[in-house]
Coordinates of C-alpha atoms and ligand atoms in Angstrom, one line a residue:
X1 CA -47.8 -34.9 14.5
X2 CA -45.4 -33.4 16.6
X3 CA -42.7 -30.8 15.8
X4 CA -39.3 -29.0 17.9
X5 CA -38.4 -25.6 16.8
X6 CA -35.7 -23.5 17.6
X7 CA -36.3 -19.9 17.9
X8 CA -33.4 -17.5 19.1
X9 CA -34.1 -15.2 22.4
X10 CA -30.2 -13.8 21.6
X11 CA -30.9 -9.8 21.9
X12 CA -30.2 -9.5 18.4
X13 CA -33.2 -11.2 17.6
X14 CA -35.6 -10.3 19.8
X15 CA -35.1 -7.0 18.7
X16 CA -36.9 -8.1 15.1
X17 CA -39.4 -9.7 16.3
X18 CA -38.3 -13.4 17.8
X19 CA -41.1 -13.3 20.8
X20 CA -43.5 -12.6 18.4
X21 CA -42.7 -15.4 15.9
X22 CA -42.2 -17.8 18.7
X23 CA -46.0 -16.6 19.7
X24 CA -47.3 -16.5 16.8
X25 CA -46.0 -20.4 16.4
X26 CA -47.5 -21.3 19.6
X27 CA -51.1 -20.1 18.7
X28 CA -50.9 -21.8 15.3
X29 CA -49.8 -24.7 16.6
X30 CA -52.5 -24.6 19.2
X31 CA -55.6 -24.1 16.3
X32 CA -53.6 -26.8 14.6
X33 CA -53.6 -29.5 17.3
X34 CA -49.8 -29.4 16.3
X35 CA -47.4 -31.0 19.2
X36 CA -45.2 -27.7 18.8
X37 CA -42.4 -28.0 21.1
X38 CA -40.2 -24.6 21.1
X39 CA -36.9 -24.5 22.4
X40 CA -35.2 -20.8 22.4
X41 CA -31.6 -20.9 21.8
X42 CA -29.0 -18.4 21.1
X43 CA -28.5 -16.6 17.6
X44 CA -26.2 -18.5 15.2
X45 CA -24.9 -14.9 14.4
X46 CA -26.4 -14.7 11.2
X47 CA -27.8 -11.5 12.1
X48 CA -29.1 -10.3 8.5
X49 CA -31.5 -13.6 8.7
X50 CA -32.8 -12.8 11.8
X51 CA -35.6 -14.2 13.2
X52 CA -34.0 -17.4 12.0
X53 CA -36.3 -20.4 12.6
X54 CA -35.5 -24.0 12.7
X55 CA -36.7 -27.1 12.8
X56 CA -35.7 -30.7 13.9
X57 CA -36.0 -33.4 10.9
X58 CA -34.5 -37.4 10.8
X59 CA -31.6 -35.5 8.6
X60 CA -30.7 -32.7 10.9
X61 CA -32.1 -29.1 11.6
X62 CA -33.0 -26.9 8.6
X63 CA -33.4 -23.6 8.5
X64 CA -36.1 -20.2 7.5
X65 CA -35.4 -16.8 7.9
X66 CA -36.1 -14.0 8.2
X67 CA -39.5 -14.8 9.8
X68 CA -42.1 -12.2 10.0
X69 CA -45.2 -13.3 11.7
X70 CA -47.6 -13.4 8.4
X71 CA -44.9 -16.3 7.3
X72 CA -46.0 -18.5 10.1
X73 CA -48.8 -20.2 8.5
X74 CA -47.3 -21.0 5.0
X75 CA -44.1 -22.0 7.0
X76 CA -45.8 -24.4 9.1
X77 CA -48.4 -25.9 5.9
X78 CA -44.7 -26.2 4.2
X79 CA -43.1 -28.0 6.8
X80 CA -45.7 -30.3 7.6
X81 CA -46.5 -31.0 4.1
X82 CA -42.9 -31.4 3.5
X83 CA -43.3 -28.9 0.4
X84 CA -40.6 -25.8 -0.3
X85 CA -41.1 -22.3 0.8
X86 CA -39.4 -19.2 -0.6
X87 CA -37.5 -18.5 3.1
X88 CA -36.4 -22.1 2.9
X89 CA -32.0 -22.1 3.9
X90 CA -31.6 -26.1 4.1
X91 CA -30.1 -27.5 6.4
X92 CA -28.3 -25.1 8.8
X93 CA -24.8 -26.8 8.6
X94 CA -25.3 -26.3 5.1
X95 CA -25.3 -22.3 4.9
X96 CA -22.3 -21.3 3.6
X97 CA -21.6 -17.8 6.0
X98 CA -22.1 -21.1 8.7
X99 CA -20.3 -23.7 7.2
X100 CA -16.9 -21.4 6.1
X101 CA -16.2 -20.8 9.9
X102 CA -14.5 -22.7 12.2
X103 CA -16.3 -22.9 15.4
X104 CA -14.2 -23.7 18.7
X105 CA -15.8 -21.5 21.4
X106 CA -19.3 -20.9 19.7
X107 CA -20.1 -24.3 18.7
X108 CA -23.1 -24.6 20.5
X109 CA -24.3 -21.5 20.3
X110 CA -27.5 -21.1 18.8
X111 CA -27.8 -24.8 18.8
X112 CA -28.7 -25.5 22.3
X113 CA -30.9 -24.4 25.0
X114 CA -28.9 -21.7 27.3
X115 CA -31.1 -22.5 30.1
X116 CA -30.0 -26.0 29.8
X117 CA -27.1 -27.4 32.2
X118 CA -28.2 -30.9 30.6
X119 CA -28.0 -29.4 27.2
X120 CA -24.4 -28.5 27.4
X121 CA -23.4 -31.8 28.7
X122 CA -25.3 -33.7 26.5
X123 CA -22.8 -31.4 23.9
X124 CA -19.6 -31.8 25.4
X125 CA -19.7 -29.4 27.8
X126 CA -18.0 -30.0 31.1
X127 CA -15.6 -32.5 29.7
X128 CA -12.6 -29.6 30.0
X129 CA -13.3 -29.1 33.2
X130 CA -13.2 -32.8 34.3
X131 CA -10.1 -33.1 32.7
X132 CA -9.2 -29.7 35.0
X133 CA -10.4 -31.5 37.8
X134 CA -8.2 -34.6 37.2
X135 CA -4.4 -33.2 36.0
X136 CA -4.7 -30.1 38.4
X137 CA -4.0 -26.1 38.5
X138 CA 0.1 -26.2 37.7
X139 CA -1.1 -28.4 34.7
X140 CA -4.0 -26.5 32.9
X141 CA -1.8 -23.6 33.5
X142 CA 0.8 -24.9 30.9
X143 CA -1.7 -26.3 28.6
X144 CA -3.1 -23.0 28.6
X145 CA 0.0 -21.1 27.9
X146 CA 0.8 -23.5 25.2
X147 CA -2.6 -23.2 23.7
X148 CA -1.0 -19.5 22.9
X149 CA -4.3 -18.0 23.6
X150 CA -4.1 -14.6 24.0
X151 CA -6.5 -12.1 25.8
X152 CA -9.9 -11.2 23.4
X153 CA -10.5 -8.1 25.5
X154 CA -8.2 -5.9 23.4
X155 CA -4.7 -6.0 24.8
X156 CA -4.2 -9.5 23.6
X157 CA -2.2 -10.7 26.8
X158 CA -1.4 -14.1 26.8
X159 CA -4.1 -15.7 29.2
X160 CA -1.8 -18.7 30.5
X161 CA 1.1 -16.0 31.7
X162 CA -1.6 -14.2 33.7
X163 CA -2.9 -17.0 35.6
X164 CA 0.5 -18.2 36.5
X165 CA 1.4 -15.6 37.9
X166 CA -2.3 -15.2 39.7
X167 CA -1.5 -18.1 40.7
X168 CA 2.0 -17.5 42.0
X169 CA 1.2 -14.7 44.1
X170 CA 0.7 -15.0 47.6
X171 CA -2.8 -14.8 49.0
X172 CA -5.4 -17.2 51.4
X173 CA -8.4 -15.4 49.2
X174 CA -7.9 -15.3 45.1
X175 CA -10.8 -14.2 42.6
X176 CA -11.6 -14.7 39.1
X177 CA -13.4 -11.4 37.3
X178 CA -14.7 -11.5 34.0
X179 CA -14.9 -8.6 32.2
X180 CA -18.0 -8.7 30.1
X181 CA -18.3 -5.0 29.8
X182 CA -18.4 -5.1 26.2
X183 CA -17.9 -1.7 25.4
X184 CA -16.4 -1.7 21.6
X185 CA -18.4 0.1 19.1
X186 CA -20.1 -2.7 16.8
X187 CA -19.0 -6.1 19.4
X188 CA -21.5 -8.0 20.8
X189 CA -19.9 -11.5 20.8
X190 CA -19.6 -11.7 25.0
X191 CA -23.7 -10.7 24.7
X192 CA -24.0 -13.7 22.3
X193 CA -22.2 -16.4 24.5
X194 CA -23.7 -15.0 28.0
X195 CA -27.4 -15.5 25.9
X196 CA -26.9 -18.8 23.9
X197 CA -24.1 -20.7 26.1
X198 CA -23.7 -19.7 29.4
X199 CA -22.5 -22.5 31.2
X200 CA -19.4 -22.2 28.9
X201 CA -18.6 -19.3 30.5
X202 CA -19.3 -20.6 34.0
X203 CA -17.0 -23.5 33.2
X204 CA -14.2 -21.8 31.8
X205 CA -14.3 -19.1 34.5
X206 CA -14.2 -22.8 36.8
X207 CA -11.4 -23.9 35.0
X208 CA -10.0 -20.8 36.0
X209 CA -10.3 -20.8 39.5
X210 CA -9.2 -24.3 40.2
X211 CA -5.8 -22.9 38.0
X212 CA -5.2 -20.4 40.7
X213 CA -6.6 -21.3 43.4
X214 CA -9.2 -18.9 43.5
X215 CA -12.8 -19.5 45.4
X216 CA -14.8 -16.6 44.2
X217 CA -15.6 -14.7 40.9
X218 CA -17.5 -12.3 39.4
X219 CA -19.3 -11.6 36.2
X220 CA -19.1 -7.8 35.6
X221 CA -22.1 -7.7 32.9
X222 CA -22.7 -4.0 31.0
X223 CA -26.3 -2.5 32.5
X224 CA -27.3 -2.2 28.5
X225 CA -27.7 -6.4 28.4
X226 CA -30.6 -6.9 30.4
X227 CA -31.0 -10.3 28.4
X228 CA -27.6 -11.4 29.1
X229 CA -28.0 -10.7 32.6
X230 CA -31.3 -12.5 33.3
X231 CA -29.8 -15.7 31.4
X232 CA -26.0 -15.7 33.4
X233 CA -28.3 -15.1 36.6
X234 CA -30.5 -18.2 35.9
X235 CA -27.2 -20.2 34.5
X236 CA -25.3 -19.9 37.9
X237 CA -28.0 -21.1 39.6
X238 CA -28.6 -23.9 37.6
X239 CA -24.7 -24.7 37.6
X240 CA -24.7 -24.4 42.1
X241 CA -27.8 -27.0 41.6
X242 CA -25.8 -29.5 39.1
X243 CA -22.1 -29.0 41.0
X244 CA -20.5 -26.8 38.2
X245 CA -20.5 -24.4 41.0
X246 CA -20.0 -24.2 44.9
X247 CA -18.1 -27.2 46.7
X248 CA -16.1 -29.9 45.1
X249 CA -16.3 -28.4 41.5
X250 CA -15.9 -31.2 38.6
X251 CA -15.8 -33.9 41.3
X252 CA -12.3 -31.9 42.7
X253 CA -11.7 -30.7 46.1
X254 CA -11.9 -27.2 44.9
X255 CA -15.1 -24.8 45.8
X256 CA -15.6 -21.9 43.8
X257 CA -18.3 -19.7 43.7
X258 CA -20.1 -16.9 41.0
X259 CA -22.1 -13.3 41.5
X260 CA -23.1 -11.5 38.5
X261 CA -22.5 -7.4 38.7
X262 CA -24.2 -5.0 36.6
X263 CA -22.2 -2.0 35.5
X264 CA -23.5 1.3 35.5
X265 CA -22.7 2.4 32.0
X266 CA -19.3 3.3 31.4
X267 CA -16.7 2.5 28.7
X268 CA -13.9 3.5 31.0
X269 CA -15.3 0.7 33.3
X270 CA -14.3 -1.5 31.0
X271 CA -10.4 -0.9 31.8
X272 CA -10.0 -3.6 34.1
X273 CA -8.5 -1.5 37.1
X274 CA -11.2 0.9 37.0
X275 CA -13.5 -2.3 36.8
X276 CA -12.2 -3.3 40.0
X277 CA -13.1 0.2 41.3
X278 CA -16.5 -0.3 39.9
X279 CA -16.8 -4.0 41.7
X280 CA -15.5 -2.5 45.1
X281 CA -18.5 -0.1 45.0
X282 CA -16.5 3.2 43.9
X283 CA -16.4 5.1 40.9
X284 CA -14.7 3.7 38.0
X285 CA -11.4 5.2 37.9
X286 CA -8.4 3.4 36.7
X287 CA -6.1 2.7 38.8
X288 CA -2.3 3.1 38.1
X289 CA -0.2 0.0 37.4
X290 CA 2.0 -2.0 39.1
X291 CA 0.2 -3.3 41.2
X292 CA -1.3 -5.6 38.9
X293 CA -4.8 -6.9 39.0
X294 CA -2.9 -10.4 39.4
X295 CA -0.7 -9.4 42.3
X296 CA -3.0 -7.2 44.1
X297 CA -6.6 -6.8 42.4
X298 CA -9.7 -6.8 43.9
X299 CA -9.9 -6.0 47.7
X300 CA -6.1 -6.1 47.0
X301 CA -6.1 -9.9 46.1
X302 CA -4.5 -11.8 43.4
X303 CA -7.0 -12.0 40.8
X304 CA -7.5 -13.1 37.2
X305 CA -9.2 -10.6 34.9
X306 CA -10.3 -11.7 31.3
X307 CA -13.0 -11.2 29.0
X308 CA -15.8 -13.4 28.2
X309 CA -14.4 -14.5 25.3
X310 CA -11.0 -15.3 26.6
X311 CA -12.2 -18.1 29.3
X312 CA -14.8 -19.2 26.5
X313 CA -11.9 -20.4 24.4
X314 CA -10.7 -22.6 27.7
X315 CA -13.2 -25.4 27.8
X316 CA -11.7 -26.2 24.2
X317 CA -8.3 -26.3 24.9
X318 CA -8.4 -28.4 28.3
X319 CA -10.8 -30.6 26.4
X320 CA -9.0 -31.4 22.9
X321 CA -5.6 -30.0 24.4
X322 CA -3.5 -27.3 23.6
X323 CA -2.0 -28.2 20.3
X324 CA -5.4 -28.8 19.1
X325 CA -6.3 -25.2 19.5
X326 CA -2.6 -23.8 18.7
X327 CA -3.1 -25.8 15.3
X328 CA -5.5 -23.1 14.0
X329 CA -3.7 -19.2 13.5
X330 CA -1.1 -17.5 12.2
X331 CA 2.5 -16.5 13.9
X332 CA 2.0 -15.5 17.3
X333 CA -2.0 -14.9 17.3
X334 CA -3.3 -19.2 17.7
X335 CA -6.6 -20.3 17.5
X336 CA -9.7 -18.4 16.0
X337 CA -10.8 -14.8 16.7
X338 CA -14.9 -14.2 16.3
X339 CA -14.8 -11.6 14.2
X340 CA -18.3 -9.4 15.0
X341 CA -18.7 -8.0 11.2
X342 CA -21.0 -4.3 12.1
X343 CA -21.8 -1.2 10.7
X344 CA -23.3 -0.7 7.0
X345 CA -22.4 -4.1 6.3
X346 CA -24.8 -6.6 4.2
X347 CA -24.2 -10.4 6.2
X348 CA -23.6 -8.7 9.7
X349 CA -22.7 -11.4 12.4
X350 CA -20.7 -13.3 14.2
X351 CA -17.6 -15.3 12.0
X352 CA -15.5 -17.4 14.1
X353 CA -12.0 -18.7 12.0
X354 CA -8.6 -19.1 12.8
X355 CA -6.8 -16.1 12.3
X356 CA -4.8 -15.1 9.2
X357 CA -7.7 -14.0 6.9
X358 CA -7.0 -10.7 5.0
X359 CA -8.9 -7.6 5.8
X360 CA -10.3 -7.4 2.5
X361 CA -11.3 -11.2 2.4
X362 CA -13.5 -10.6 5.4
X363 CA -14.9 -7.2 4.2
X364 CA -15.8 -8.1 1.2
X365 CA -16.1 -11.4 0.8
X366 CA -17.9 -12.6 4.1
X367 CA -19.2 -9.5 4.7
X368 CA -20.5 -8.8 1.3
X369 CA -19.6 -4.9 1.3
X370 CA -22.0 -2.7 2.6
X371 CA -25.4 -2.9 3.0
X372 CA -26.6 -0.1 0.7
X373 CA -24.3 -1.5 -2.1
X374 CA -22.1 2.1 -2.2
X375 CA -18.2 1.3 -2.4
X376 CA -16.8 -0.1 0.9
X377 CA -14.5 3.0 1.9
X378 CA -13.4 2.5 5.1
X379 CA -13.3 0.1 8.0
X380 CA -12.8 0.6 11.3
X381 CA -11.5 -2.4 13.6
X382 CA -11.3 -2.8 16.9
X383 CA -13.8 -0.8 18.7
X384 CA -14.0 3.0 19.1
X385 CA -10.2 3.3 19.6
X386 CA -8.9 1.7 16.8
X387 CA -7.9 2.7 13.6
X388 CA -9.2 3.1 10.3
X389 CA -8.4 1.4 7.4
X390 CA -8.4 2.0 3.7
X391 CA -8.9 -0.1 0.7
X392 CA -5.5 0.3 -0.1
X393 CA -4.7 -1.8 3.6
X394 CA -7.3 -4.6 2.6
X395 CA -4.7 -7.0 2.2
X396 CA -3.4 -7.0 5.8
X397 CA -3.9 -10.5 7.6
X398 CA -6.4 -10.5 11.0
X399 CA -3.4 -10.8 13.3
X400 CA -2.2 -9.0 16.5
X401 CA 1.2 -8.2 15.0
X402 CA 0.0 -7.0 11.5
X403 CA -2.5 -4.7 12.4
X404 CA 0.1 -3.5 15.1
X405 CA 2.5 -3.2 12.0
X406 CA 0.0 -0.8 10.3
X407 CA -0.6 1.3 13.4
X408 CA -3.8 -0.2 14.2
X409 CA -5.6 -3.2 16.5
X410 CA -7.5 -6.2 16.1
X411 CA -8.9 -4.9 20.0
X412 CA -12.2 -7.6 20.8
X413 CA -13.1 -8.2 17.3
X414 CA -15.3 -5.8 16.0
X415 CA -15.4 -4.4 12.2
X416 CA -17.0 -2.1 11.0
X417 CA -18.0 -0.9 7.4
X418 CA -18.7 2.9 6.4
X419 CA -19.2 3.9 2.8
X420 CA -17.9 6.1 0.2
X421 CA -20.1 8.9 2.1
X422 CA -18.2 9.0 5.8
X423 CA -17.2 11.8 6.3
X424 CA -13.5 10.7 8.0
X425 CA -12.7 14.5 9.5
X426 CA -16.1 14.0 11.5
X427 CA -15.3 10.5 12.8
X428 CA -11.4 11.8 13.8
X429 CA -14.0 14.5 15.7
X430 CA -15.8 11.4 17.1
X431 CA -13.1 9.7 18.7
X432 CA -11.8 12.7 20.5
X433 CA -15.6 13.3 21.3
X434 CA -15.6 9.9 22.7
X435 CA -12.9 9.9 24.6
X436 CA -14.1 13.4 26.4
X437 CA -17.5 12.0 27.1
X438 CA -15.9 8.7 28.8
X439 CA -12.6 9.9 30.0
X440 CA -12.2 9.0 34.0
X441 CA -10.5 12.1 34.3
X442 CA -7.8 10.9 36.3
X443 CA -5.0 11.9 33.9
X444 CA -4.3 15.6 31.8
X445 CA -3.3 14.2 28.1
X446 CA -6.7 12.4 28.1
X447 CA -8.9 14.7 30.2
X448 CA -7.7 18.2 29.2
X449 CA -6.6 16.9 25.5
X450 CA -10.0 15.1 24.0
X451 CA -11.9 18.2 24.6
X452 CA -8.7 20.0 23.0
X453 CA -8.8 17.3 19.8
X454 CA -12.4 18.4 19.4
X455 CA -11.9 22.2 19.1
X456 CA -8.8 21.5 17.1
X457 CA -10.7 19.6 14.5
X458 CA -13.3 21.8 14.4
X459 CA -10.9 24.9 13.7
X460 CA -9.8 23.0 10.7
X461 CA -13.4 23.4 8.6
X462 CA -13.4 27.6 10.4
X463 CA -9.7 28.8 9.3
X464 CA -7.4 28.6 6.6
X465 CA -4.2 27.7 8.6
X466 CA -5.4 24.3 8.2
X467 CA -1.5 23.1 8.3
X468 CA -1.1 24.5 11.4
X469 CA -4.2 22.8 13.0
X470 CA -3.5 19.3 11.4
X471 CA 0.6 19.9 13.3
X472 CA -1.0 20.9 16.2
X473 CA -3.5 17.2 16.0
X474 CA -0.4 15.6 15.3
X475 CA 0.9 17.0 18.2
X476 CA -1.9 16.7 20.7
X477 CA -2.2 13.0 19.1
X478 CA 2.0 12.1 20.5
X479 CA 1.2 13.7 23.8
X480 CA -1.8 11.3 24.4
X481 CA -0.3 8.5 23.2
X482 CA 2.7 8.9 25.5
X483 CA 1.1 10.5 28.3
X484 CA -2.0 9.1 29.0
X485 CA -2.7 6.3 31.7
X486 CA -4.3 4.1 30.2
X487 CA -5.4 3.2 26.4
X488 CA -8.2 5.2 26.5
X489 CA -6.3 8.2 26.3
X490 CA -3.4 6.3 25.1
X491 CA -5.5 4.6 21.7
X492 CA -7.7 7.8 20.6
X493 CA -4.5 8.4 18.3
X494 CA -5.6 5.3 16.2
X495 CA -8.4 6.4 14.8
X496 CA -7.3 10.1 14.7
X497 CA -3.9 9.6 13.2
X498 CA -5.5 6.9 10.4
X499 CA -8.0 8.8 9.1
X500 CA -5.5 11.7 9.2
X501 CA -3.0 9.8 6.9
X502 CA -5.2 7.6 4.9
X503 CA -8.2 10.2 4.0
X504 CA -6.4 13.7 4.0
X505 CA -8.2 14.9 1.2
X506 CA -11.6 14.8 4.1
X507 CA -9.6 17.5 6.1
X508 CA -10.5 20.8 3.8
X509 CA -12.7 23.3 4.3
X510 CA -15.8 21.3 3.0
X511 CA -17.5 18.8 4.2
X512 CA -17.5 15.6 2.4
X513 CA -21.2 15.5 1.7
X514 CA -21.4 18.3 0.0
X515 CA -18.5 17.5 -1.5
X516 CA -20.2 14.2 -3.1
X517 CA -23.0 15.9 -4.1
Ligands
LIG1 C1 -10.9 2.1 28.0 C2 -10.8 0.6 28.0 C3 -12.0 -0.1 27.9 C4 -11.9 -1.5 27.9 N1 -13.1 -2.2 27.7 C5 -13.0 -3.6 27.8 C6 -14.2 -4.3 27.7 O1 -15.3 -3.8 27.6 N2 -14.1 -5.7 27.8 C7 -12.9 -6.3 28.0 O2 -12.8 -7.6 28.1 N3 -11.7 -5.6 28.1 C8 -11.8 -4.3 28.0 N4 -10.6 -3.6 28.1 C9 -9.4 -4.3 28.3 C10 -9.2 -4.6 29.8 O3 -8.5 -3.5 30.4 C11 -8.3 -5.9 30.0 O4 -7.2 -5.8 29.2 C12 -9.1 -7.2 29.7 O5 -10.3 -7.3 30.5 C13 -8.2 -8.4 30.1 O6 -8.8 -9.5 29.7 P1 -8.2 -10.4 28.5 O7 -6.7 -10.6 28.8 O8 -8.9 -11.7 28.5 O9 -8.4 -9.6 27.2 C14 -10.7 -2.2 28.0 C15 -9.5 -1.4 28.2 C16 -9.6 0.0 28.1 C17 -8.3 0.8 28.2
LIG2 S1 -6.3 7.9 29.9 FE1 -8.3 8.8 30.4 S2 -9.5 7.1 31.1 FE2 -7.3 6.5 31.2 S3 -6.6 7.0 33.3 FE3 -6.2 8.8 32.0 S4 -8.0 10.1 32.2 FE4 -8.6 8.1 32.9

């Protein structure tokens, strides 16, 4: 008898255990005389079932998690013997958390093998940039700015306006740069796309080239993803072997080639002008705008900055077209967002849908609250630099606008879930803290001000002139916001100004803890 699994090697679920399931298969498979063919894929973000297991059947894959290694033997007498076992999910289309999302740029993740050029092919992949190849740069331009997709990094630029005018600007040498610095407290959906589909990256970053007429690009991958690294490495090679890369890309006249860089471990890197610092071999500091990074970016080129999840979204829209993608959304944010659910949360992952959700449908509903079951009290979206929300905000729509309506950011994605026992005056602390620690320096308001913000707070719990300390935040909070560079400096006033207004009854003399107790 002879059986294919798919085991994950995403980060995600290594870190519970996936080498050793994927061993512990091998040897039983061995003392069994078991054909046992293992394929390691990416994680289909259903992080709380992690080590997820599958396994190939006449009527699709089905699925068992989590898998601890004891499980291995009943799990393979029940799936041989075609009986049930208690970690039994169906079949993976099946699973609700799965089958409630709508999938555009991680469709095959977690379903094929990321080390796999013939994999993606044999799953559509490549087709958008064939079609690239045949209607030309000025064309996937405008099917790209009528896609309406908008930058996933954070400051939601529309992707389509910076390539044509990448594009535009004069220049014999043009590069491509994706950001995959992935800094945001709680995101992690670049990680899962550069370790279960790869070559989606590669061929949207393509698609991206032949757009602007650029011949070389860069992958800027955080130092923390060693995982991520190794598989991007091995994809680019694999994509200069099958002609995804190097001369005459997609069967055009265009050559394009791909490095990956590793970061050194800084948020402020993640700023794209400071990135380009970082890429030329200096320190990350950010750079003042204009120029832009699309009139004069790295080296002083024309180049095209975007985050992983931004050219992910590109194959899709070349391939089914614009309208296809626009279809899915709500007012000006189109398409889907994936939403990386984190934090005390009880079904953490990845949910891709088209935006227009609520806050509180995600939250509680897909998230299922928190994970020790204590009241959901407040969530914090968009990274470290984003604000806070209450209960009482739960009915806000995932969009760029409304969050920006409520003084906060949808930023890359991330949510995360704290309970009724956070303690809000220490997480405003936090951000200034944050923003201290990572600051570049290059600018007062942020350098001198976040080590201010933390002494301020602090004072608050020490004196009783606690109205004149919260002013003075308030105050510290404007001069940042207006002052500062760039939105590191610029954004700390999110989370300090929400918790501030929605949880004033955290800054008083106690801490909430003992409050509670
Ligand atoms: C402090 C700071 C950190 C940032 N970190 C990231 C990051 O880790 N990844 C990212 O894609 N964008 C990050 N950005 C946003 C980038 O500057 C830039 O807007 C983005 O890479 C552009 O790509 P997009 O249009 O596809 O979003 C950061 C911005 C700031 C101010
Ligand atoms: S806001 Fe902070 S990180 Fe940004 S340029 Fe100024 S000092 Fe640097």
């Amino acid at each position: 008898m002879s059986l294919r699994l798919f085991i994950p090697c995403d980060s995600g679920a290594l870190a519970v255990g996936a080498d050793e399931i994927a061993a512990a298969f091998a040897a039983a498979g061995n003392s069994r005389n078991l054909a046992l063919e293992i394929v390691r894929t990416g994680s289909r973000g259903l992080y709380w079932l992690e080590p997820l297991v599958e396994v190939a059947t006449a009527q699709g894959r089905v699925a068992f998690g989590p898998v601890a290694p004891e499980d291995v033997d009943s799990l393979l007498d029940a799936i041989t013997n075609n009986t049930p076992h208690r970690l039994s999910l169906g079949p993976t289309d099946d699973i609700p958390w799965l089958k409630r999302q709508t999938r555009l740029t991680f469709a095959r993740c977690g379903v094929i093998d990321p080390k796999s050029l013939d994999d993606y092919r044999a799953h559509g992949g490549l087709k958008g940039l064939a079609r690239a190849a045949s209607v030309g740069g000025k064309a996937v331009i405008e099917e790209v700015v009528s896609s309406g997709l908008r930058g996933r990094g954070g400051a939601g630029f529309p992707t389509g306006i910076k390539w044509r005018t990448a594009a535009d600007a004069n220049g014999a040498q043009k590069y491509i740069v994706c950001n995959a610095d992935e800094g945001d407290s709680g995101t992690f959906a670049d990680r899962m796309i550069m370790e279960g589909d790869p070559f989606l990256l590669i061929e949207g970053m393509a698609i991206a080239a032949l757009a602007v007429g650029a011949t070389k690009g860069f992958v800027y991958i955080r130092s923390e993803y060693p995982h991520a690294i190794a598989t991007m490495t091995k994809a680019i090679d694999a994509a200069r072997a099958g002609g995804l890369l190097g001369k005459a890309i997609g069967g055009s006249h265009h050559s394009f080639e791909l490095e990956v860089r590793i970061g050194a471990g800084s948020y402020v890197c993640g700023e794209e002008t400071s990135l380009l610092e970082s890429l030329e071999g200096r320190r990350g500091i950010v750079r003042a705008k204009p120029p832009l990074p699309a009139h004069q970016g790295l080296f002083g080129k024309p180049t095209v900055v975007n985050n992983v999840l931004s050219f992910a979204a590109v194959p899709f829209i070349l391939t089914e077209g614009a309208k296809a993608y626009a279809d899915f959304g709500m007012g000006r944010s189109r398409g889907t967002m994936p939403i990386q659910l984190a934090g005390n949360v009880r079904f953490g992952g990845l949910f891709e849908t088209a935006f227009g959700l609520t806050l509180g449908e995600i939250v509680d509903d897909i998230g299922g609250g928190t994970r020790t079951g204590r009241p959901v009290r407040a969530v914090q979206v968009g990274g470290p630099l984003g604000a806070y929300f209450p209960r009482a905000l739960f009915d806000t729509p995932f969009d760029y606008e409304a969050f920006a309506a409520c003084e906060g950011l949808i930023g890359h994605g991330g949510v995360v879930l704290f309970d009724d026992r956070v303690d809000m005056l220490k997480q405003a602390r936090f951000a200034f803290e944050f923003c201290a620690l990572e600051s570049c320096g290059k600018c007062t308001p942020c350098r001198i001000g976040s080590t201010r913000g933390v002494e301020t707070v602090d004072l608050i719990r020490t004196t009783d002139d606690r109205a004149s300390r919260i002013a003075l935040i308030k105050d510290l909070c404007n001069t940042m916001k207006f002052g500062s560079l760039c939105a590191l400096g610029g954004f700390v006033p999110y989370p300090v100004i929400s918790a501030l207004t929605h949880f004033p009854e955290d800054f008083d003399a106690t801490p909430r803890q003992q409050a509670a107790e």
